[in-house]
Structures are given as structure tokens and as C-alpha cells.
Short mmCIF file of C-alpha atoms in Angstrom, two decimals:
data_model
loop_
_atom_site.label_atom_id
_atom_site.label_comp_id
_atom_site.label_asym_id
_atom_site.label_seq_id
_atom_site.Cartn_x
_atom_site.Cartn_y
_atom_site.Cartn_z
CA THR C 1 70.42 60.04 29.80
CA GLN C 2 72.55 61.84 32.08
CA LEU C 3 76.31 61.19 32.61
CA LEU C 4 78.95 62.57 35.12
CA GLU C 5 82.30 61.66 33.86
CA GLN C 6 84.84 62.14 36.85
CA SER C 7 88.63 62.46 35.74
CA PRO C 8 91.51 61.23 36.76
CA GLN C 9 90.18 57.93 38.22
CA PHE C 10 93.30 57.50 40.24
CA LEU C 11 95.42 59.76 42.20
CA SER C 12 98.57 59.31 43.92
CA ILE C 13 100.38 62.13 45.67
CA GLN C 14 102.90 63.42 48.17
CA GLU C 15 101.57 65.04 51.02
CA GLY C 16 101.55 68.99 50.67
CA GLU C 17 100.93 68.86 46.49
CA ASN C 18 98.05 70.37 45.48
CA LEU C 19 95.83 68.67 42.61
CA THR C 20 92.69 69.27 41.35
CA VAL C 21 89.60 66.36 40.21
CA TYR C 22 87.18 66.98 38.20
CA CYS C 23 83.12 66.51 36.96
CA ASN C 24 82.01 67.28 33.47
CA SER C 25 78.70 65.92 31.95
CA SER C 26 77.31 67.60 28.41
CA SER C 27 74.23 67.78 30.43
CA VAL C 28 72.78 70.40 32.82
CA PHE C 29 72.13 70.13 36.57
CA SER C 30 70.02 71.60 38.99
CA SER C 31 72.62 70.96 41.43
CA LEU C 32 75.96 69.55 42.16
CA GLN C 33 77.03 67.81 45.07
CA TRP C 34 80.76 65.94 46.02
CA TYR C 35 81.48 63.48 48.35
CA ARG C 36 84.25 61.40 50.08
CA GLN C 37 84.05 58.03 50.90
CA GLU C 38 86.23 55.90 53.21
CA PRO C 39 86.86 52.10 52.50
CA GLY C 40 83.28 50.00 54.36
CA GLU C 41 81.63 53.18 54.53
CA GLY C 42 79.03 54.97 52.38
CA PRO C 43 79.27 58.56 51.09
CA VAL C 44 79.92 61.60 53.37
CA LEU C 45 78.50 64.46 51.61
CA LEU C 46 81.13 67.58 51.79
CA VAL C 47 79.37 70.28 49.59
CA THR C 48 76.78 70.96 47.31
CA VAL C 49 76.97 73.75 44.54
CA VAL C 50 73.67 75.29 43.65
CA THR C 51 74.46 78.22 41.17
CA GLY C 52 76.13 78.63 38.09
CA GLY C 53 80.15 79.95 38.40
CA GLU C 54 79.58 79.27 41.86
CA VAL C 55 82.90 79.01 44.36
CA LYS C 56 82.66 77.28 48.32
CA LYS C 57 85.41 76.67 50.41
CA LEU C 58 85.73 73.84 53.06
CA LYS C 59 89.20 74.19 54.92
CA ARG C 60 91.87 73.37 52.08
CA LEU C 61 89.08 71.94 49.63
CA THR C 62 87.36 74.31 47.03
CA PHE C 63 84.78 73.65 45.25
CA GLN C 64 83.88 75.38 41.73
CA PHE C 65 80.47 74.87 39.80
CA GLY C 66 80.71 75.44 36.04
CA ASP C 67 78.99 78.42 34.96
CA ALA C 68 77.33 76.39 32.68
CA ARG C 69 76.25 74.04 35.61
CA LYS C 70 77.39 71.25 33.56
CA ASP C 71 80.60 70.50 35.01
CA SER C 72 82.73 71.15 38.27
CA SER C 73 86.15 71.06 40.18
CA LEU C 74 87.27 69.86 43.54
CA HIS C 75 90.72 71.45 44.32
CA ILE C 76 92.45 70.47 47.34
CA THR C 77 95.55 72.85 48.62
CA ALA C 78 97.95 70.76 50.47
CA ALA C 79 97.17 67.35 50.47
CA GLN C 80 97.18 65.25 53.74
CA PRO C 81 96.91 61.82 54.24
CA GLY C 82 93.70 62.16 55.89
CA ASP C 83 92.19 63.55 52.61
CA THR C 84 92.77 59.98 51.13
CA GLY C 85 89.74 58.45 49.80
CA LEU C 86 87.14 58.01 47.00
CA TYR C 87 85.79 61.66 45.83
CA LEU C 88 82.49 60.85 44.43
CA CYS C 89 80.76 63.56 42.38
CA ALA C 90 76.62 63.47 42.24
CA GLY C 91 74.37 66.09 39.69
CA TRP C 92 70.60 66.54 40.63
CA GLY C 93 68.80 66.38 37.33
CA GLU C 94 66.70 69.02 36.68
CA SER C 95 63.33 67.15 36.14
CA ASN C 96 64.20 63.74 37.80
CA TYR C 97 64.18 62.17 41.27
CA GLN C 98 67.68 60.48 41.64
CA LEU C 99 71.07 61.60 41.54
CA ILE C 100 73.33 60.56 38.44
CA TRP C 101 76.56 59.55 39.84
CA GLY C 102 80.30 60.09 38.42
CA ALA C 103 82.36 57.12 38.83
CA GLY C 104 84.95 58.25 41.50
CA THR C 105 88.64 59.28 41.69
CA LYS C 106 89.84 57.06 44.39
CA LEU C 107 92.99 59.41 45.94
CA ILE C 108 95.99 58.53 47.75
CA ILE C 109 98.31 61.00 49.96
CA LYS C 110 101.12 59.56 51.02
CA PRO C 111 102.83 61.33 53.98
CA LYS D 1 70.54 62.66 65.90
CA ALA D 2 71.25 59.08 65.21
CA GLY D 3 72.50 58.55 61.67
CA VAL D 4 71.18 56.02 58.91
CA THR D 5 71.67 52.34 60.10
CA GLN D 6 72.27 49.14 58.20
CA THR D 7 71.69 45.72 59.10
CA PRO D 8 73.56 43.47 58.85
CA ARG D 9 77.02 45.45 57.99
CA TYR D 10 77.81 41.59 56.17
CA LEU D 11 76.23 39.05 54.57
CA ILE D 12 77.11 35.76 52.57
CA LYS D 13 74.41 34.11 50.47
CA THR D 14 74.13 31.12 47.45
CA ARG D 15 73.51 31.89 44.79
CA GLY D 16 69.21 31.20 43.92
CA GLN D 17 69.09 32.16 47.84
CA GLN D 18 66.85 35.19 48.49
CA VAL D 19 68.21 38.10 50.83
CA THR D 20 66.61 40.78 52.50
CA LEU D 21 68.04 44.13 53.54
CA SER D 22 67.40 46.81 55.87
CA CYS D 23 67.46 50.41 56.79
CA SER D 24 66.50 52.98 59.85
CA PRO D 25 66.95 56.62 58.26
CA ILE D 26 67.50 59.63 60.51
CA SER D 27 64.43 60.24 62.81
CA GLY D 28 62.41 62.78 60.90
CA HIS D 29 63.14 61.77 57.64
CA ARG D 30 61.03 60.54 54.73
CA SER D 31 62.81 59.52 51.65
CA VAL D 32 65.12 56.71 51.64
CA SER D 33 66.88 55.92 48.45
CA TRP D 34 68.88 52.22 47.54
CA TYR D 35 72.00 52.15 46.12
CA GLN D 36 74.13 49.25 44.36
CA GLN D 37 77.69 50.40 44.76
CA THR D 38 80.80 47.73 42.70
CA PRO D 39 84.21 48.58 41.61
CA GLY D 40 83.16 48.43 37.93
CA GLN D 41 79.39 49.71 38.38
CA GLY D 42 80.24 52.28 40.82
CA LEU D 43 77.34 53.88 42.42
CA GLN D 44 73.94 53.00 40.76
CA PHE D 45 70.04 54.09 41.47
CA LEU D 46 67.70 51.07 42.59
CA PHE D 47 64.71 53.27 44.21
CA GLU D 48 63.75 55.24 46.50
CA TYR D 49 60.63 55.77 48.86
CA PHE D 50 59.25 58.63 50.30
CA SER D 51 56.52 58.65 52.71
CA GLU D 52 55.63 54.21 51.68
CA THR D 53 55.36 55.32 48.32
CA GLN D 54 57.98 53.87 45.24
CA ARG D 55 58.71 57.36 44.03
CA ASN D 56 61.32 56.68 41.35
CA LYS D 57 63.44 53.39 40.30
CA GLY D 58 66.66 52.87 38.89
CA ASN D 59 67.19 50.16 35.53
CA PHE D 60 67.57 47.16 37.78
CA PRO D 61 65.45 43.55 36.94
CA GLY D 62 62.71 43.01 39.32
CA ARG D 63 64.32 40.43 41.40
CA PHE D 64 64.98 43.84 43.56
CA SER D 65 62.46 45.24 45.21
CA GLY D 66 61.67 47.16 48.25
CA ARG D 67 59.33 48.57 50.32
CA GLN D 68 58.80 51.47 53.03
CA PHE D 69 56.76 50.91 56.44
CA SER D 70 54.92 53.80 58.27
CA ASN D 71 57.74 54.78 60.73
CA SER D 72 60.02 55.32 57.09
CA ARG D 73 62.51 52.10 57.73
CA SER D 74 63.11 50.91 54.46
CA GLU D 75 63.78 47.08 53.70
CA MET D 76 65.16 46.24 50.09
CA ASN D 77 64.94 42.02 48.78
CA VAL D 78 66.78 40.17 46.40
CA SER D 79 65.44 36.93 45.10
CA THR D 80 67.20 34.41 43.57
CA LEU D 81 70.67 35.93 44.23
CA GLU D 82 73.17 35.49 40.98
CA LEU D 83 76.79 36.22 41.25
CA GLY D 84 76.80 39.66 40.08
CA ASP D 85 75.03 40.65 43.13
CA SER D 86 77.63 40.57 44.96
CA ALA D 87 78.22 44.50 46.16
CA LEU D 88 77.68 47.10 48.95
CA TYR D 89 74.22 48.09 49.10
CA LEU D 90 74.22 51.62 50.63
CA CYS D 91 70.78 53.31 51.70
CA ALA D 92 70.04 57.17 51.54
CA SER D 93 67.72 58.92 53.85
CA SER D 94 66.92 62.81 53.28
CA SER D 95 64.34 64.93 55.01
CA THR D 96 61.97 66.05 51.76
CA GLY D 97 62.81 63.25 49.46
CA GLY D 98 62.67 63.82 45.44
CA ASN D 99 65.04 66.59 44.48
CA SER D 100 66.72 67.23 47.83
CA TYR D 101 70.15 68.84 48.06
CA GLU D 102 70.59 66.59 50.93
CA GLN D 103 71.34 62.78 51.64
CA TYR D 104 72.87 60.95 53.80
CA PHE D 105 74.15 57.52 53.45
CA GLY D 106 74.13 54.64 55.71
CA PRO D 107 77.30 52.52 56.39
CA GLY D 108 76.47 50.05 53.65
CA THR D 109 75.70 45.98 53.76
CA ARG D 110 78.46 44.38 52.25
CA LEU D 111 76.62 40.86 50.57
CA THR D 112 78.79 38.33 48.91
CA VAL D 113 76.79 35.71 46.60
CA THR D 114 79.18 32.84 46.36
#
């Protein structure tokens, strides 16, 4: 069974600080996705990383896919209150048709 | 292009009852997946439908079932509701289904079982 472990589970920091969220597995994924979910809404896709070692930037968010395609990280620079939300990573296995989800990181950015 | 819509948004049911939730995917999308989200278990995959056929199924009891219509709209049904079925039920659509890179989620249906 493929599993994705996210850390930390909860993070509360001040506006302007940097942070990194991790998504780790012992299994290889064909691709990994990061989503952000706000209360009462469904997750919204932020990025998909496909190639081992790939780095993608989305404004102040930097996403990296590990070389072995078993892990990923999300780094936020100069966090803002609007970044508050639940960040979820999800991976497509190499031979199935369902996303494997991490438990999520609840991020609170205090003004 | 309109997003994924789910109805109803909120629902309160009593143990033992059954419930049907509806999902309308983005126009042109043929794949619809259903998820259950709870604080304790996170997001768990229920099933995926593609072109009216159940393509994949998660580890949920047979009380959870679904179907997809020719217009790609999908419904899921939960029979003999239990307190533990209280959750946010999310559907997601994608254009190709299967190992697709992008899924688009609806706002969810919040089900409370009392």
C-alpha cells in the first residue's frame, strides 16, 4: 500500500516568515500534486510535478520533487495571511487510477 | 467554463436512513471521482467513474455506491447511514480520468448523521 506522510501536521507562524512543508513516501510516484483547501471548500490544485528533481515556482511558493520521485516539498517565502489553509499533497501511483493523499498540513499565518 | 457543482451543500440525516449526493462535472470532463474527508482520516478515495463505468474503487463497505449518467453527472448513495459517515463528501472531475494530472474539485456536501 502506498502512503504519503506530510509534516508538520500543523504550523502557525508570523507573517513574513518562511516555511517548508514535506511530503514523504517509501514508494515511487509517477507524479505528485499539491493542493490548498480552505474551510468549506474543495481542494484547489496548485501544481503538478512529474520529473524527478523538478522544481516549480508559483509566485512565493516553490515546489520540488525528489530525485527518486518518492518525496516532495513546498516552500513558502515571506508568508502572508492569505496563505492560510490546509495544504495537501497527493501522488499518482505508477500502476493505479487513484490519487494517494497525505493527511495535510494546516497552516496559519498570523498578521 | 462552470466549475464542478455538488448538491446539496449541507445535509442532516438520521442513523439508518439513506442519502443520495449529486455531482455535475466540468463540461467535457468524463471522469468523476468521489472522496470522503474527515478530520481523523483525511481524504479517502471512494470510487471513480469514467464514461458511465466504475473504473476504480476504494476500501469502503458496500453501503457506499455510485453511478454515472450519460451526461457525466454522477451520484453517490449511502445506505443505512452510521454516525461515522458524517463527513465532507467531495467529487472531482477530470478530462481523461485514470492517471490524469489534474482533478478539479467541487465545494463538497457536508453530511451530518445524528
